[in-house]
Short mmCIF file of C-alpha atoms in Angstrom, two decimals:
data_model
loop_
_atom_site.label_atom_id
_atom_site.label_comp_id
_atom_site.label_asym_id
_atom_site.label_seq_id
_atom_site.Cartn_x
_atom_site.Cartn_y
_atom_site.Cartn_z
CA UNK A 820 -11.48 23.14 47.92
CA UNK A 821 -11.01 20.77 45.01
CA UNK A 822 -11.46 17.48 46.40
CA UNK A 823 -12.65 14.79 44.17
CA UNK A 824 -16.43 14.15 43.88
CA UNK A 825 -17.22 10.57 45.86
CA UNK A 826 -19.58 10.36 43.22
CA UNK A 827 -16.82 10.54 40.20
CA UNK A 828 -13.84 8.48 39.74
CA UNK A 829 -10.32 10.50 39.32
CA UNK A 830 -9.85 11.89 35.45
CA UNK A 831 -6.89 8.94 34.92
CA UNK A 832 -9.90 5.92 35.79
CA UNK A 833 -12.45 7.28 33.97
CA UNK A 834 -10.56 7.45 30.79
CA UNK A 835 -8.13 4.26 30.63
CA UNK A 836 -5.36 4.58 28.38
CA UNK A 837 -6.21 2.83 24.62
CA UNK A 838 -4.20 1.72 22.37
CA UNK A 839 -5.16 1.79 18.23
CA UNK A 840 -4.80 -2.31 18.17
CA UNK A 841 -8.13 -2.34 20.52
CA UNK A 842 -9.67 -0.55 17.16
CA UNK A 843 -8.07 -2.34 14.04
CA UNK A 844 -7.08 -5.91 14.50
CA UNK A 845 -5.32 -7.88 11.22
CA UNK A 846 -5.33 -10.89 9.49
CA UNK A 847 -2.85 -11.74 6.80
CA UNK A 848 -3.95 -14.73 4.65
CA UNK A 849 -1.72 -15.84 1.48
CA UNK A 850 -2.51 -17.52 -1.44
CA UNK A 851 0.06 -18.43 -3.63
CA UNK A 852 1.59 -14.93 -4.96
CA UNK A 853 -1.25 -13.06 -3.18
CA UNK A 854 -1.35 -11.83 0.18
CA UNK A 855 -5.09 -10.84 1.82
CA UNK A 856 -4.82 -8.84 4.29
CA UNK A 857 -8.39 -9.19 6.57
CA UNK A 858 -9.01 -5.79 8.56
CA UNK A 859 -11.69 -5.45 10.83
CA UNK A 860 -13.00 -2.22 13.63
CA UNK A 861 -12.42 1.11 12.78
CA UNK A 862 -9.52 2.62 10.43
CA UNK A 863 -9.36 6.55 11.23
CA UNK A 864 -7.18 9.22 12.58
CA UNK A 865 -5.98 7.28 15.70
CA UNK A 866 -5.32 4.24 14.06
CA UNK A 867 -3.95 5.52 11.25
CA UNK A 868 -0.50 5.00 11.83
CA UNK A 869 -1.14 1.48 12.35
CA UNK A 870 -3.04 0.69 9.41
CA UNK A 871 -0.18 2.17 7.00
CA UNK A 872 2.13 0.04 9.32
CA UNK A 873 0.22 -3.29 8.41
CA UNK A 874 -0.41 -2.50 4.54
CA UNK A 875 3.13 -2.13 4.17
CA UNK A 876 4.05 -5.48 6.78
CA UNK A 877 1.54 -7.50 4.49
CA UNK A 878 2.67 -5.65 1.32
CA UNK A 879 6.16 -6.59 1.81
CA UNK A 880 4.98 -10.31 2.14
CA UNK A 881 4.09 -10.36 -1.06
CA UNK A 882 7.20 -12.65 -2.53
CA UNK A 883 6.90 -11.64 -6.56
CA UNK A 884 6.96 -9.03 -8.65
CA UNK A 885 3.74 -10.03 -9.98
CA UNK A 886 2.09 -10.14 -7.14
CA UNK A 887 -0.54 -8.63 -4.89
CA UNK A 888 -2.21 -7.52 -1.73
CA UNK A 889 -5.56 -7.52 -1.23
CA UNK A 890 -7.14 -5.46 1.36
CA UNK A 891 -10.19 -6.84 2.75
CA UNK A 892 -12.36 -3.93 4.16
CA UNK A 893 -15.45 -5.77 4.15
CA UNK A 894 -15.62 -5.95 7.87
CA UNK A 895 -14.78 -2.44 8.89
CA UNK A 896 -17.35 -0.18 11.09
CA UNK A 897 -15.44 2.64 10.03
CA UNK A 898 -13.02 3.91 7.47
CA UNK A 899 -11.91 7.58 6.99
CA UNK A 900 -10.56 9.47 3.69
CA UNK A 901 -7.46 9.72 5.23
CA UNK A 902 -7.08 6.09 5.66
CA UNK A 903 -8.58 5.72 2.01
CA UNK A 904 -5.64 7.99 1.05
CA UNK A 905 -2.73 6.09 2.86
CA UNK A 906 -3.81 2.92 1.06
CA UNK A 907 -3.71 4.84 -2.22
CA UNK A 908 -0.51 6.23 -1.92
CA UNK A 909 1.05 2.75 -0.62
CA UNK A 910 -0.61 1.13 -3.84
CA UNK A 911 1.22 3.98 -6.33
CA UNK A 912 4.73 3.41 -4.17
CA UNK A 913 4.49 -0.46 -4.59
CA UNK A 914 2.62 -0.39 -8.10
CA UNK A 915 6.30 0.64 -9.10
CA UNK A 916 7.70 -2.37 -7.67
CA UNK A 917 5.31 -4.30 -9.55
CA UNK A 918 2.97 -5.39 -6.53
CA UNK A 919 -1.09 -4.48 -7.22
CA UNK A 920 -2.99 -3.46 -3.83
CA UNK A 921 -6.34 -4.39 -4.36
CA UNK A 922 -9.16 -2.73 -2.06
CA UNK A 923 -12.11 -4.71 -1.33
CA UNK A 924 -15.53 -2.97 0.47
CA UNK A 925 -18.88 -4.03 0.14
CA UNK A 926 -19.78 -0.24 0.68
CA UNK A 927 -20.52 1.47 -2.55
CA UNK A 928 -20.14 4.93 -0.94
CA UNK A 929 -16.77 4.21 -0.61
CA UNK A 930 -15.78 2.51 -3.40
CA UNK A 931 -17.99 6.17 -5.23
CA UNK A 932 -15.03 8.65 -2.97
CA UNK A 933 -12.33 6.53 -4.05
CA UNK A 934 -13.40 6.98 -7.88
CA UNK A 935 -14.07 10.62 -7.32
CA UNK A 936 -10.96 11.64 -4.98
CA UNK A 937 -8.19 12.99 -7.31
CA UNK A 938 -5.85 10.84 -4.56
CA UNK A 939 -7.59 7.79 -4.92
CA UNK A 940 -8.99 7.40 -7.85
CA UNK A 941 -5.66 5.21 -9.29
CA UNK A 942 -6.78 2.71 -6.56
CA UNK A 943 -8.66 -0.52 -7.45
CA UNK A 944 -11.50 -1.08 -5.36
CA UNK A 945 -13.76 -4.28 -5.57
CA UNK A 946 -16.85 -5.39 -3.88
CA UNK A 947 -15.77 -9.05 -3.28
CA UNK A 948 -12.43 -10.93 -2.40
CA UNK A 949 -13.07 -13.06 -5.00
CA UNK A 950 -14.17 -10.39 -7.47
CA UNK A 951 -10.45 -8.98 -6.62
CA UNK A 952 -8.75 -12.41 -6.78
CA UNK A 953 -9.84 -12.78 -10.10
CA UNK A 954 -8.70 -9.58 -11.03
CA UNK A 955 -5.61 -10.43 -9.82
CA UNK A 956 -5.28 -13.48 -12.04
CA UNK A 957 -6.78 -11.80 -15.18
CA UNK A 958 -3.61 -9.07 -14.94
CA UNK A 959 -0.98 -11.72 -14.93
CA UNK A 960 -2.21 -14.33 -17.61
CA UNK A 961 -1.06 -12.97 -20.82
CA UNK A 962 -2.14 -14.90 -24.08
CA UNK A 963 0.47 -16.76 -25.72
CA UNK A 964 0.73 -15.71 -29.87
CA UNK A 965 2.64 -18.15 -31.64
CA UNK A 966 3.49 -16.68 -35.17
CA UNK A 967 5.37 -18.85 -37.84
CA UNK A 968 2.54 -17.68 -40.89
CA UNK A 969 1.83 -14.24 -41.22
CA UNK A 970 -2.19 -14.14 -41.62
CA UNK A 971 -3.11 -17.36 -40.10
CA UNK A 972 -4.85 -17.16 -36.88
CA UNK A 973 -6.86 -19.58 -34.80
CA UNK A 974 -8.01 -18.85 -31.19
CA UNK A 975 -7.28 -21.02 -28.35
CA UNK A 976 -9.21 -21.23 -24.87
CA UNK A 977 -7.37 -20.14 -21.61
CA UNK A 978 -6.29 -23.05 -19.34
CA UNK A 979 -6.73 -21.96 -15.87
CA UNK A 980 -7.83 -23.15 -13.09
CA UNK A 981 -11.54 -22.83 -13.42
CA UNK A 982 -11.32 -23.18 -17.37
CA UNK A 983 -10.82 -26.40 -19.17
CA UNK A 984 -8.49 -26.50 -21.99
CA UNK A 985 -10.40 -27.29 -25.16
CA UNK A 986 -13.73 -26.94 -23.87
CA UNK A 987 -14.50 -23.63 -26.18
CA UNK A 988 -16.21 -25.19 -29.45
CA UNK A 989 -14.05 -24.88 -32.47
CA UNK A 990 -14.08 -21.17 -34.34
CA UNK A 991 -15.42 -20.20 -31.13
CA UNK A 992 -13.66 -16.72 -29.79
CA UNK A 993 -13.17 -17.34 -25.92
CA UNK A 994 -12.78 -13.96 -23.88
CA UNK A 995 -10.52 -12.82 -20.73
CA UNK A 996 -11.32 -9.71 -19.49
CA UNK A 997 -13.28 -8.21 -22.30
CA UNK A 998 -10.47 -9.29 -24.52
CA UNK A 999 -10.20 -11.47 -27.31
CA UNK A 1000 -7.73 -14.31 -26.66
CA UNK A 1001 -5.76 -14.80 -30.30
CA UNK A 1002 -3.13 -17.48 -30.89
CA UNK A 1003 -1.46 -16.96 -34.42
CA UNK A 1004 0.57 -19.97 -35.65
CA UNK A 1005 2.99 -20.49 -38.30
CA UNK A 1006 3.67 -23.63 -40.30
#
């Protein structure tokens, strides 16, 4: 006879039915142009389809061209290749629409398989939110060049928000990003 064991519950109690939100729970944050996107459990096969489901939700958010999502991985126990991948391949699709998805993990293993995986490697990973967000606002300012005289140049110091204007010293070269910041004027 097959009569359940007193000692065992039936097969449907022992394993209640899950669902992939009980694994990966989301945030969205914005910030002006930007939209973070806080994830926290486990991002893997069975929560996969949910976690391409939210990138793109939070990815639409984002209002402007220039704009960007920012993918805060920091907090995850777990994330798989495959969900590494899916990222990747939203950031190409929206890259074209001219929306940056940023990746941010404090886990340099990862950030190592997304710079050696042929599928990720177009994907920008960071270690910090802010390291990202400043990223973010390094892409979009573009140094004005005023030219009226050929040959005369004089550089000029970024305004931004955590740069004064005019507090480089005069003849100094100020830098953004590694490059030099050049205003040419005419007269």
């Amino acid at each position: 006879m097959n009569r359940p064991s007193a000692h065992r519950p039936p097969p449907s109690a022992s394993a209640p039915w899950r669902s992939p939100r009980d694994q990966l729970s989301f945030r969205v944050r914005r910030r002006g142009d930007i939209v973070l996107l806080a994830v926290r459990g486990q991002a893997d096969a069975f929560t996969l389809p949910l976690w391409r489901q939210q990138v793109r939700a939070a990815a639409d958010t984002v209002t402007c061209g220039r704009g960007a999502l920012v993918v805060d991985a920091t907090r995850l126990d777990f994330l798989s290749v495959r969900s590494l991948a899916a990222l990747s391949d939203e950031a190409q699709e929206y890259r074209r629409e001219g929306i940056e998805i940023f990746l941010v993990t404090a886990e340099p293993a990862i950030a190592r398989i997304a710079r050696a995986d042929t599928r990720t490697a177009q994907l920008p990973v960071r270690s910090t939110v802010v390291s990202a967000l400043t990223a973010v606002h390094l892409r979009d300012r573009t140094p004005e060049v005023v030219s009226e005289e050929p040959g005369k140049e004089r550089t000029r110091q970024p305004a931004g928000p955590d740069v004064a204007a005019g507090s480089a010293p005069p003849g100094s070269a100020p830098h953004l990003g590694g490059q030099r910041v050049v205003e040419v004027q005419r007269r």
